[in-house]
Amino acid sequence: MNNWKVNVYSSEDKFFVDSVNLPEIFLSPIRIDILKFVFLNMAKNKRQSYSVNQSSGMNTSAISWGTGRAVARIPRVKGSGTNRSGQGAVGNFCRGGRMFSPTTIWRKWHHKIIKNQRRQAIITSIACSGLVSIVMARGHKISETPEIPLVIESCVESVICTKFGQTTLRNIGAFSDIKDKKKKKTLKTGKG
């Protein structure tokens, strides 16, 4: 049984109004290796398939000259009277030829994640959010925040306006971190 207490703070100011038991999930073991693995595999699920055209570099009527001419046996473009005739074609080392091992759309783009690993990653991330050192290492400005993990009284759920939400965050000392993140967020040109 866990006897760790965490203070419940008022949304009006930094004074605590009550204390509750810290949920046991905050004391669970931190598995950064599983977290990284799940994060990387989840990131792969946003990818879109891509490939080159199947006939790229193969659209010439090239044929090899065979042996006995003291030239490489690479297929060569037919014809005469132009610079292109007699040039090597098709091969990946030829100008205008296909790439080596052309990319295909039936590659394995998405990765399934074992349900228990996904759960363990979520548990780890919640447990990490309760450790001051890890939260600060992520670059969050929590010097004005009274406590980590920060628990606010339930009346904050009735906030319906952004202005009041910002006031609440200012009162508990969490707004400076959000303001800093808002400055860093930029829209890529031409993307809306």
Coordinates of N, CA, C and O in Angstrom, one line a residue:
M1 N 0.9 -1.2 0.0 CA 0.0 0.0 0.0 C 0.9 1.2 0.0 O 1.9 1.3 0.7
N2 N 0.5 2.2 -0.8 CA 1.3 3.4 -1.0 C 0.8 4.5 0.0 O -0.4 4.8 0.0
N3 N 1.7 5.1 0.8 CA 1.4 6.1 1.7 C 1.8 7.5 1.2 O 1.7 8.5 2.0
W4 N 2.3 7.6 0.0 CA 2.7 8.9 -0.5 C 1.5 9.8 -0.7 O 0.5 9.4 -1.3
K5 N 1.6 11.1 -0.2 CA 0.5 12.0 -0.4 C 0.9 13.1 -1.4 O 2.1 13.5 -1.5
V6 N 0.0 13.6 -2.0 CA 0.2 14.7 -2.9 C -0.9 15.8 -2.7 O -2.0 15.5 -2.4
N7 N -0.4 17.1 -2.7 CA -1.3 18.2 -2.3 C -2.3 18.5 -3.5 O -1.9 18.4 -4.6
V8 N -3.5 18.9 -3.1 CA -4.5 19.3 -4.1 C -4.5 20.9 -4.0 O -4.8 21.4 -2.9
Y9 N -4.2 21.5 -5.1 CA -4.1 23.0 -5.1 C -5.3 23.7 -5.6 O -6.1 23.1 -6.4
S10 N -5.6 24.9 -5.1 CA -6.7 25.7 -5.5 C -6.4 26.3 -6.9 O -5.3 26.6 -7.2
S11 N -7.4 26.4 -7.7 CA -7.2 27.0 -9.0 C -7.1 28.6 -8.9 O -6.8 29.2 -9.8
E12 N -7.4 29.1 -7.7 CA -7.4 30.6 -7.5 C -6.0 31.0 -7.1 O -5.6 32.1 -7.5
D13 N -5.2 30.2 -6.4 CA -3.9 30.6 -6.0 C -3.1 29.3 -5.8 O -3.5 28.2 -6.1
K14 N -1.9 29.5 -5.2 CA -1.0 28.4 -5.0 C -1.1 27.7 -3.7 O -0.3 26.9 -3.3
F15 N -2.2 28.0 -2.9 CA -2.4 27.3 -1.6 C -3.1 26.0 -1.8 O -4.0 25.9 -2.7
F16 N -2.7 25.0 -1.1 CA -3.3 23.7 -1.2 C -4.5 23.6 -0.3 O -4.5 24.1 0.8
V17 N -5.5 22.9 -0.8 CA -6.8 22.8 0.0 C -7.0 21.4 0.5 O -7.9 21.3 1.4
D18 N -6.3 20.5 0.0 CA -6.5 19.1 0.5 C -5.3 18.3 0.1 O -4.4 18.8 -0.6
S19 N -5.2 17.0 0.5 CA -4.2 16.1 0.1 C -4.8 14.7 -0.2 O -5.7 14.3 0.5
V20 N -4.3 14.1 -1.2 CA -4.8 12.8 -1.6 C -3.6 11.8 -1.8 O -2.4 12.2 -1.9
N21 N -3.9 10.5 -1.8 CA -2.9 9.5 -2.0 C -2.4 9.6 -3.5 O -3.2 9.7 -4.4
L22 N -1.1 9.5 -3.6 CA -0.5 9.5 -5.0 C -0.8 8.1 -5.6 O -0.6 7.1 -5.1
P23 N -1.4 8.2 -6.9 CA -1.7 6.9 -7.5 C -0.5 6.0 -7.7 O 0.6 6.6 -8.0
E24 N -0.6 4.7 -7.6 CA 0.5 3.8 -7.7 C 1.2 3.8 -9.0 O 2.3 3.4 -9.1
I25 N 0.5 4.3 -10.1 CA 1.1 4.3 -11.4 C 2.4 5.2 -11.4 O 3.3 5.0 -12.2
F26 N 2.4 6.2 -10.5 CA 3.5 7.1 -10.5 C 4.8 6.5 -9.9 O 5.9 7.0 -10.0
L27 N 4.6 5.3 -9.2 CA 5.7 4.6 -8.6 C 6.1 3.4 -9.4 O 7.0 2.6 -8.9
S28 N 5.5 3.2 -10.5 CA 5.8 2.1 -11.4 C 7.2 2.2 -12.0 O 7.7 3.3 -12.1
P29 N 7.9 1.1 -12.3 CA 9.3 1.2 -12.9 C 9.3 1.9 -14.2 O 8.3 1.7 -15.0
I30 N 10.4 2.6 -14.4 CA 10.5 3.4 -15.7 C 11.3 2.6 -16.7 O 12.5 2.3 -16.4
R31 N 10.6 2.2 -17.8 CA 11.3 1.4 -18.8 C 11.5 2.3 -20.1 O 10.6 2.3 -21.0
I32 N 12.6 3.1 -20.1 CA 12.8 4.0 -21.2 C 13.0 3.2 -22.5 O 12.7 3.6 -23.6
D33 N 13.6 2.0 -22.4 CA 13.9 1.2 -23.6 C 12.5 0.8 -24.3 O 12.4 0.9 -25.5
I34 N 11.5 0.4 -23.5 CA 10.2 0.1 -24.1 C 9.6 1.3 -24.7 O 9.0 1.3 -25.7
L35 N 9.7 2.4 -23.9 CA 9.1 3.7 -24.4 C 9.7 4.1 -25.7 O 8.9 4.5 -26.6
K36 N 11.0 4.0 -25.9 CA 11.6 4.4 -27.2 C 11.2 3.5 -28.3 O 10.9 3.9 -29.4
F37 N 11.1 2.2 -28.0 CA 10.7 1.2 -29.0 C 9.3 1.5 -29.5 O 9.1 1.5 -30.7
V38 N 8.4 1.7 -28.6 CA 7.0 1.9 -28.9 C 6.9 3.2 -29.7 O 6.1 3.3 -30.7
F39 N 7.6 4.3 -29.2 CA 7.5 5.6 -29.9 C 8.0 5.5 -31.3 O 7.3 6.0 -32.2
L40 N 9.1 4.8 -31.6 CA 9.6 4.7 -32.9 C 8.7 3.9 -33.8 O 8.5 4.3 -35.0
N41 N 8.1 2.8 -33.3 CA 7.2 2.0 -34.1 C 5.9 2.7 -34.4 O 5.3 2.5 -35.5
M42 N 5.4 3.5 -33.4 CA 4.2 4.3 -33.7 C 4.4 5.4 -34.7 O 3.5 5.7 -35.5
A43 N 5.6 5.9 -34.7 CA 5.9 7.0 -35.7 C 5.9 6.4 -37.1 O 5.6 7.1 -38.1
K44 N 6.3 5.1 -37.2 CA 6.3 4.5 -38.6 C 4.9 4.3 -39.1 O 4.7 4.2 -40.3
N45 N 3.9 4.3 -38.3 CA 2.5 4.1 -38.7 C 1.9 5.4 -39.4 O 0.8 5.3 -39.9
K46 N 2.6 6.5 -39.4 CA 2.1 7.7 -40.1 C 2.7 7.8 -41.5 O 2.3 8.7 -42.2
R47 N 3.6 6.9 -41.9 CA 4.2 7.0 -43.2 C 3.3 6.6 -44.3 O 2.3 5.8 -44.2
Q48 N 3.5 7.3 -45.5 CA 2.8 6.9 -46.7 C 3.7 6.2 -47.6 O 4.9 6.4 -47.6
S49 N 3.2 5.3 -48.3 CA 4.0 4.4 -49.2 C 4.5 5.3 -50.4 O 3.8 6.2 -50.9
Y50 N 5.7 5.0 -50.9 CA 6.3 5.7 -52.0 C 7.1 4.6 -52.8 O 7.5 3.6 -52.3
S51 N 7.2 4.9 -54.1 CA 8.1 4.0 -54.9 C 8.4 4.8 -56.2 O 7.6 5.7 -56.6
V52 N 9.4 4.3 -57.0 CA 9.6 4.8 -58.3 C 8.7 4.1 -59.3 O 8.1 3.0 -58.9
N53 N 8.6 4.6 -60.4 CA 7.8 4.0 -61.5 C 8.5 2.7 -61.9 O 9.7 2.6 -62.0
Q54 N 7.7 1.6 -62.0 CA 8.2 0.3 -62.3 C 9.0 0.2 -63.6 O 10.0 -0.5 -63.7
S55 N 8.6 1.1 -64.6 CA 9.3 1.0 -65.9 C 10.4 2.1 -66.0 O 10.9 2.2 -67.1
S56 N 10.7 2.8 -64.9 CA 11.7 3.9 -65.0 C 13.0 3.3 -65.4 O 13.5 2.3 -64.8
G57 N 13.7 3.9 -66.4 CA 15.0 3.4 -66.9 C 15.0 2.2 -67.7 O 16.0 1.7 -68.2
M58 N 13.8 1.6 -68.0 CA 13.7 0.4 -68.8 C 13.0 0.7 -70.1 O 12.6 -0.3 -70.8
N59 N 12.8 1.9 -70.4 CA 12.0 2.3 -71.6 C 12.8 2.4 -72.9 O 12.3 3.1 -73.8
T60 N 13.9 1.8 -72.9 CA 14.7 1.9 -74.2 C 14.7 0.5 -74.8 O 14.6 -0.5 -74.1
S61 N 14.9 0.4 -76.1 CA 14.9 -0.9 -76.8 C 16.4 -1.3 -76.8 O 17.0 -1.5 -77.9
A62 N 17.0 -1.4 -75.7 CA 18.5 -1.7 -75.6 C 18.7 -3.2 -75.6 O 17.9 -3.9 -75.0
I63 N 19.8 -3.6 -76.2 CA 20.2 -5.0 -76.2 C 21.7 -5.1 -76.1 O 22.4 -4.2 -76.6
S64 N 22.2 -6.1 -75.5 CA 23.6 -6.3 -75.3 C 24.3 -6.6 -76.7 O 23.7 -7.3 -77.5
W65 N 25.5 -6.1 -76.9 CA 26.3 -6.4 -78.1 C 26.9 -7.8 -78.0 O 27.5 -8.3 -78.9
G66 N 26.9 -8.4 -76.8 CA 27.5 -9.7 -76.6 C 29.0 -9.6 -76.4 O 29.5 -8.5 -76.2
T67 N 29.7 -10.7 -76.5 CA 31.1 -10.7 -76.3 C 31.9 -10.5 -77.6 O 31.3 -10.6 -78.7
G68 N 33.2 -10.3 -77.5 CA 34.0 -10.2 -78.7 C 34.2 -8.8 -79.3 O 34.8 -8.7 -80.3
R69 N 33.6 -7.8 -78.6 CA 33.8 -6.4 -79.1 C 34.6 -5.6 -78.2 O 34.7 -4.4 -78.4
A70 N 35.2 -6.2 -77.2 CA 36.0 -5.5 -76.2 C 35.3 -4.4 -75.5 O 35.9 -3.3 -75.2
V71 N 34.0 -4.5 -75.3 CA 33.2 -3.6 -74.5 C 32.4 -4.4 -73.5 O 32.2 -5.6 -73.6
A72 N 31.9 -3.7 -72.5 CA 31.1 -4.4 -71.5 C 29.8 -4.9 -72.0 O 29.3 -4.4 -73.0
R73 N 29.3 -6.0 -71.4 CA 28.1 -6.7 -71.9 C 26.8 -6.0 -71.5 O 25.7 -6.6 -71.6
I74 N 26.8 -4.8 -71.1 CA 25.6 -4.0 -70.6 C 24.7 -3.8 -71.9 O 25.3 -3.6 -73.0
P75 N 23.4 -3.8 -71.7 CA 22.6 -3.5 -72.9 C 22.9 -2.1 -73.4 O 23.1 -1.2 -72.6
R76 N 22.9 -2.0 -74.7 CA 23.2 -0.7 -75.4 C 22.0 -0.3 -76.3 O 21.4 -1.1 -76.9
V77 N 21.8 1.1 -76.3 CA 20.7 1.6 -77.1 C 21.0 1.4 -78.6 O 22.1 1.6 -79.1
K78 N 19.9 0.9 -79.3 CA 20.1 0.7 -80.8 C 20.1 2.0 -81.6 O 19.8 3.0 -81.1
G79 N 20.4 1.8 -82.8 CA 20.3 3.0 -83.8 C 21.7 3.6 -84.1 O 22.7 3.1 -83.7
S80 N 21.6 4.7 -84.9 CA 22.9 5.4 -85.3 C 22.5 6.8 -85.5 O 21.3 7.2 -85.7
G81 N 23.6 7.6 -85.7 CA 23.3 9.0 -86.0 C 22.9 9.9 -84.9 O 22.6 11.1 -85.1
T82 N 23.0 9.4 -83.7 CA 22.7 10.3 -82.5 C 23.6 9.9 -81.3 O 24.1 8.7 -81.3
N83 N 23.8 10.8 -80.4 CA 24.7 10.5 -79.3 C 24.2 9.3 -78.4 O 25.0 8.6 -77.8
R84 N 22.9 9.2 -78.4 CA 22.3 8.2 -77.5 C 22.6 6.8 -78.0 O 22.7 5.8 -77.2
S85 N 22.7 6.6 -79.3 CA 22.9 5.2 -79.8 C 24.2 4.7 -79.4 O 25.2 5.4 -79.4
G86 N 24.2 3.4 -78.9 CA 25.5 2.8 -78.4 C 25.8 3.1 -77.0 O 26.7 2.5 -76.4
Q87 N 25.0 4.0 -76.4 CA 25.2 4.2 -74.9 C 24.6 3.1 -74.1 O 23.6 2.5 -74.5
G88 N 25.2 2.9 -73.0 CA 24.7 1.8 -72.0 C 23.3 2.3 -71.5 O 23.1 3.5 -71.3
A89 N 22.5 1.3 -71.2 CA 21.1 1.6 -70.7 C 20.7 0.5 -69.7 O 21.4 -0.5 -69.5
V90 N 19.6 0.7 -69.1 CA 19.0 -0.2 -68.1 C 19.7 -0.4 -66.8 O 19.1 -0.3 -65.7
G91 N 21.0 -0.6 -66.9 CA 21.8 -0.9 -65.6 C 21.8 0.3 -64.6 O 21.6 1.4 -65.0
N92 N 21.9 0.0 -63.4 CA 21.9 1.0 -62.3 C 23.1 1.9 -62.4 O 23.1 3.0 -61.8
F93 N 24.2 1.5 -63.1 CA 25.4 2.4 -63.2 C 25.4 3.1 -64.5 O 26.4 3.8 -64.8
C94 N 24.3 3.1 -65.3 CA 24.3 3.8 -66.5 C 23.5 5.1 -66.4 O 22.5 5.2 -65.6
R95 N 23.9 6.1 -67.2 CA 23.1 7.3 -67.2 C 21.7 7.0 -67.8 O 21.6 6.4 -68.9
G96 N 20.7 7.4 -67.1 CA 19.3 7.2 -67.5 C 18.8 5.8 -67.2 O 17.7 5.4 -67.6
G97 N 19.6 5.0 -66.5 CA 19.2 3.6 -66.2 C 18.3 3.6 -65.0 O 18.2 4.6 -64.3
R98 N 17.8 2.4 -64.6 CA 17.0 2.3 -63.4 C 17.9 2.2 -62.2 O 19.1 2.0 -62.3
M99 N 17.3 2.5 -61.0 CA 18.0 2.5 -59.8 C 18.2 1.0 -59.4 O 17.5 0.1 -59.9
F100 N 19.2 0.8 -58.5 CA 19.4 -0.6 -58.0 C 18.3 -0.9 -57.1 O 17.9 -0.1 -56.2
S101 N 17.7 -2.1 -57.2 CA 16.6 -2.6 -56.3 C 15.5 -1.5 -56.2 O 15.4 -0.9 -55.1
P102 N 14.8 -1.2 -57.2 CA 13.8 -0.2 -57.2 C 12.8 -0.3 -56.0 O 12.4 -1.4 -55.7
T103 N 12.5 0.8 -55.4 CA 11.6 0.8 -54.3 C 10.2 0.4 -54.7 O 9.8 0.7 -55.9
T104 N 9.5 -0.3 -53.8 CA 8.1 -0.8 -54.1 C 7.2 -0.3 -53.1 O 7.6 -0.1 -51.9
I105 N 5.9 -0.3 -53.4 CA 4.9 0.1 -52.4 C 4.5 -1.0 -51.5 O 3.8 -0.7 -50.5
W106 N 4.9 -2.2 -51.8 CA 4.5 -3.3 -50.9 C 5.6 -3.6 -49.8 O 5.6 -4.7 -49.2
R107 N 6.4 -2.6 -49.6 CA 7.3 -2.7 -48.4 C 6.5 -2.7 -47.1 O 5.3 -2.3 -47.1
K108 N 7.1 -3.2 -46.0 CA 6.3 -3.2 -44.7 C 6.5 -1.8 -44.1 O 7.5 -1.5 -43.5
W109 N 5.4 -1.0 -44.3 CA 5.5 0.4 -43.8 C 5.1 0.5 -42.4 O 5.7 1.2 -41.6
H110 N 4.0 -0.2 -42.0 CA 3.5 -0.1 -40.7 C 3.9 -1.2 -39.8 O 4.2 -2.3 -40.3
H111 N 4.0 -1.0 -38.5 CA 4.4 -2.0 -37.5 C 3.4 -2.1 -36.4 O 3.0 -1.2 -35.8
K112 N 3.0 -3.4 -36.2 CA 2.1 -3.7 -35.1 C 2.9 -3.6 -33.8 O 4.1 -3.9 -33.8
I113 N 2.3 -3.1 -32.7 CA 2.9 -3.0 -31.4 C 2.2 -3.9 -30.4 O 1.0 -3.8 -30.4
I114 N 3.0 -4.7 -29.7 CA 2.3 -5.6 -28.8 C 1.6 -4.8 -27.7 O 2.1 -3.8 -27.2
K115 N 0.4 -5.2 -27.4 CA -0.5 -4.4 -26.5 C 0.2 -4.2 -25.1 O 0.1 -3.1 -24.6
N116 N 0.8 -5.2 -24.6 CA 1.5 -5.0 -23.3 C 2.6 -4.0 -23.3 O 2.8 -3.3 -22.4
Q117 N 3.3 -4.0 -24.4 CA 4.4 -3.0 -24.6 C 3.9 -1.6 -24.7 O 4.4 -0.7 -24.1
R118 N 2.7 -1.5 -25.4 CA 2.1 -0.2 -25.5 C 1.6 0.3 -24.1 O 1.8 1.5 -23.8
R119 N 1.0 -0.6 -23.4 CA 0.6 -0.3 -22.0 C 1.8 0.1 -21.1 O 1.7 1.1 -20.4
Q120 N 2.8 -0.6 -21.2 CA 4.0 -0.4 -20.4 C 4.6 1.0 -20.8 O 5.1 1.7 -19.9
A121 N 4.6 1.4 -22.0 CA 5.1 2.7 -22.5 C 4.2 3.8 -21.9 O 4.8 4.8 -21.4
I122 N 2.9 3.6 -21.9 CA 2.0 4.6 -21.3 C 2.3 4.8 -19.8 O 2.4 5.9 -19.3
I123 N 2.4 3.6 -19.1 CA 2.7 3.7 -17.7 C 4.0 4.4 -17.4 O 4.1 5.2 -16.5
T124 N 5.0 4.1 -18.2 CA 6.4 4.7 -18.0 C 6.3 6.2 -18.2 O 6.8 7.0 -17.5
S125 N 5.5 6.7 -19.3 CA 5.4 8.1 -19.5 C 4.7 8.8 -18.4 O 5.0 9.9 -18.0
I126 N 3.7 8.2 -17.8 CA 2.9 8.8 -16.7 C 3.9 8.9 -15.5 O 3.9 9.9 -14.8
A127 N 4.6 7.8 -15.2 CA 5.5 7.8 -14.1 C 6.6 8.8 -14.3 O 7.0 9.5 -13.3
C128 N 7.1 9.0 -15.5 CA 8.1 10.1 -15.8 C 7.6 11.5 -15.5 O 8.3 12.4 -15.1
S129 N 6.3 11.7 -15.8 CA 5.7 13.0 -15.6 C 5.6 13.4 -14.1 O 5.4 14.6 -13.8
G130 N 5.9 12.5 -13.2 CA 5.9 12.8 -11.8 C 7.2 13.0 -11.2 O 7.4 13.2 -10.0
L131 N 8.3 12.9 -12.1 CA 9.7 13.1 -11.6 C 10.2 14.5 -12.0 O 10.3 14.7 -13.3
V132 N 10.6 15.3 -11.1 CA 11.0 16.7 -11.4 C 12.2 16.7 -12.3 O 12.2 17.5 -13.3
S133 N 13.2 15.8 -12.1 CA 14.4 15.8 -12.9 C 14.1 15.5 -14.3 O 14.7 16.2 -15.2
I134 N 13.2 14.6 -14.6 CA 12.9 14.2 -16.0 C 12.1 15.3 -16.7 O 12.4 15.6 -17.8
V135 N 11.2 15.9 -15.9 CA 10.4 16.9 -16.5 C 11.2 18.1 -16.9 O 11.1 18.7 -18.0
M136 N 12.2 18.5 -16.0 CA 13.1 19.6 -16.3 C 14.0 19.3 -17.4 O 14.4 20.1 -18.2
A137 N 14.5 18.0 -17.5 CA 15.4 17.6 -18.6 C 14.7 17.7 -19.9 O 15.4 17.9 -20.9
R138 N 13.4 17.6 -20.0 CA 12.6 17.8 -21.2 C 12.5 19.2 -21.6 O 12.0 19.5 -22.7
G139 N 13.0 20.1 -20.8 CA 13.0 21.6 -21.1 C 11.8 22.3 -20.6 O 11.6 23.5 -21.0
H140 N 11.0 21.8 -19.7 CA 9.8 22.5 -19.2 C 10.3 23.4 -18.1 O 11.1 23.1 -17.3
K141 N 9.7 24.6 -18.1 CA 10.0 25.6 -17.0 C 9.0 25.4 -15.9 O 7.9 25.9 -15.9
I142 N 9.4 24.8 -14.8 CA 8.5 24.4 -13.7 C 9.0 25.1 -12.4 O 8.6 24.6 -11.3
S143 N 9.9 26.1 -12.5 CA 10.4 26.7 -11.3 C 9.3 27.4 -10.5 O 9.4 27.4 -9.2
E144 N 8.2 27.9 -11.1 CA 7.2 28.6 -10.4 C 6.1 27.6 -10.0 O 5.2 28.0 -9.2
T145 N 6.1 26.4 -10.5 CA 5.1 25.4 -10.2 C 5.3 24.9 -8.7 O 6.5 24.5 -8.4
P146 N 4.3 24.8 -7.9 CA 4.5 24.4 -6.5 C 5.0 23.0 -6.3 O 5.7 22.7 -5.4
E147 N 4.5 22.1 -7.2 CA 4.8 20.7 -6.9 C 4.6 19.9 -8.2 O 3.8 20.3 -9.1
I148 N 5.3 18.8 -8.3 CA 5.2 17.9 -9.4 C 5.0 16.5 -8.8 O 5.8 16.1 -8.0
P149 N 4.0 15.7 -9.1 CA 2.9 16.0 -10.0 C 1.9 17.1 -9.4 O 1.7 17.0 -8.2
L150 N 1.4 17.9 -10.2 CA 0.5 19.0 -9.8 C -0.9 18.6 -9.9 O -1.4 18.2 -11.0
V151 N -1.6 18.6 -8.8 CA -3.1 18.2 -8.8 C -3.9 19.5 -8.4 O -3.6 20.1 -7.4
I152 N -4.9 19.8 -9.3 CA -5.7 20.9 -9.1 C -7.1 20.5 -8.7 O -7.6 19.4 -9.1
E153 N -7.8 21.3 -7.9 CA -9.1 20.9 -7.5 C -10.1 20.7 -8.7 O -9.9 21.3 -9.7
S154 N -11.1 20.0 -8.5 CA -12.0 19.6 -9.6 C -12.8 20.7 -10.2 O -13.4 20.6 -11.3
C155 N -12.9 21.8 -9.5 CA -13.7 22.9 -10.0 C -13.1 23.5 -11.3 O -13.8 24.2 -12.1
V156 N -11.9 23.2 -11.6 CA -11.2 23.7 -12.8 C -11.9 23.0 -14.1 O -11.8 23.6 -15.2
E157 N -12.6 21.9 -13.9 CA -13.2 21.3 -15.0 C -14.4 22.1 -15.6 O -14.8 21.9 -16.7
S158 N -14.9 23.0 -14.8 CA -16.0 23.8 -15.2 C -15.6 25.0 -16.0 O -16.5 25.8 -16.5
V159 N -14.3 25.2 -16.2 CA -13.8 26.4 -17.0 C -14.2 26.2 -18.5 O -14.0 25.1 -19.1
I160 N -14.9 27.2 -19.0 CA -15.4 27.0 -20.4 C -14.8 28.0 -21.4 O -14.9 27.9 -22.6
C161 N -14.0 29.0 -20.8 CA -13.4 30.0 -21.7 C -11.9 29.9 -21.6 O -11.3 29.7 -20.5
T162 N -11.2 30.1 -22.7 CA -9.7 30.1 -22.7 C -9.1 31.1 -21.8 O -8.1 30.8 -21.1
K163 N -9.7 32.3 -21.7 CA -9.2 33.3 -20.9 C -9.2 32.9 -19.4 O -8.2 33.1 -18.7
F164 N -10.2 32.2 -18.9 CA -10.2 31.7 -17.5 C -9.2 30.6 -17.3 O -8.6 30.5 -16.3
G165 N -9.1 29.8 -18.4 CA -8.1 28.7 -18.3 C -6.7 29.3 -18.2 O -5.9 28.8 -17.4
Q166 N -6.4 30.3 -18.9 CA -5.1 31.0 -18.8 C -4.9 31.6 -17.4 O -3.8 31.5 -16.9
T167 N -5.9 32.2 -16.9 CA -5.8 32.8 -15.6 C -5.5 31.7 -14.5 O -4.7 31.9 -13.6
T168 N -6.2 30.5 -14.7 CA -5.9 29.4 -13.7 C -4.5 29.0 -13.8 O -3.8 28.7 -12.8
L169 N -4.0 28.8 -15.1 CA -2.6 28.4 -15.3 C -1.6 29.4 -14.7 O -0.6 29.1 -14.1
R170 N -1.9 30.7 -14.8 CA -1.1 31.8 -14.2 C -1.1 31.7 -12.7 O 0.0 31.8 -12.1
N171 N -2.3 31.4 -12.1 CA -2.4 31.3 -10.7 C -1.6 30.2 -10.1 O -1.0 30.3 -9.0
I172 N -1.5 29.1 -10.8 CA -0.7 28.0 -10.2 C 0.7 27.9 -10.7 O 1.5 27.0 -10.4
G173 N 1.1 28.9 -11.6 CA 2.5 29.0 -12.0 C 2.9 28.1 -13.2 O 4.1 27.8 -13.3
A174 N 2.0 27.7 -14.0 CA 2.3 26.9 -15.1 C 2.2 27.6 -16.5 O 2.5 26.9 -17.5
F175 N 1.9 28.8 -16.5 CA 1.6 29.5 -17.7 C 2.9 29.9 -18.5 O 3.0 29.9 -19.7
S176 N 4.0 30.2 -17.7 CA 5.3 30.6 -18.3 C 5.8 29.5 -19.3 O 6.3 29.7 -20.3
D177 N 5.6 28.2 -18.9 CA 6.1 27.1 -19.7 C 5.3 27.0 -21.0 O 5.8 26.8 -22.1
I178 N 3.9 27.2 -20.9 CA 3.1 27.2 -22.1 C 3.4 28.3 -23.0 O 3.4 28.2 -24.2
K179 N 3.6 29.5 -22.4 CA 3.9 30.7 -23.2 C 5.2 30.5 -24.0 O 5.3 30.9 -25.2
D180 N 6.2 29.9 -23.3 CA 7.5 29.6 -24.0 C 7.3 28.7 -25.2 O 7.9 28.9 -26.2
K181 N 6.5 27.6 -25.0 CA 6.3 26.7 -26.0 C 5.5 27.3 -27.2 O 5.7 27.0 -28.4
K182 N 4.6 28.2 -26.9 CA 3.8 28.9 -27.9 C 4.7 29.7 -28.8 O 4.5 29.8 -30.0
K183 N 5.8 30.4 -28.2 CA 6.7 31.2 -29.0 C 7.5 30.3 -30.0 O 7.8 30.7 -31.1
K184 N 7.8 29.1 -29.6 CA 8.7 28.2 -30.4 C 7.9 27.6 -31.6 O 8.4 27.2 -32.6
K185 N 6.5 27.5 -31.4 CA 5.7 26.9 -32.4 C 5.6 27.8 -33.7 O 5.2 28.9 -33.6
T186 N 6.0 27.2 -34.8 CA 6.0 28.0 -36.1 C 5.2 27.2 -37.1 O 5.3 25.9 -37.1
L187 N 4.6 27.8 -38.1 CA 4.0 27.2 -39.2 C 4.9 27.1 -40.3 O 5.6 28.1 -40.6
K188 N 5.0 25.9 -41.0 CA 5.9 25.8 -42.1 C 5.3 26.6 -43.3 O 4.1 26.5 -43.5
T189 N 6.1 27.3 -44.0 CA 5.7 28.1 -45.1 C 4.9 27.3 -46.1 O 5.4 26.3 -46.6
G190 N 3.7 27.8 -46.5 CA 2.9 27.1 -47.5 C 2.1 26.0 -47.0 O 1.5 25.3 -47.7
K191 N 2.2 25.7 -45.7 CA 1.5 24.6 -45.1 C 0.3 25.0 -44.3 O -0.1 24.4 -43.3
G192 N -0.2 26.2 -44.5 CA -1.4 26.7 -43.8 C -1.0 27.7 -42.7 O -1.8 28.0 -41.9

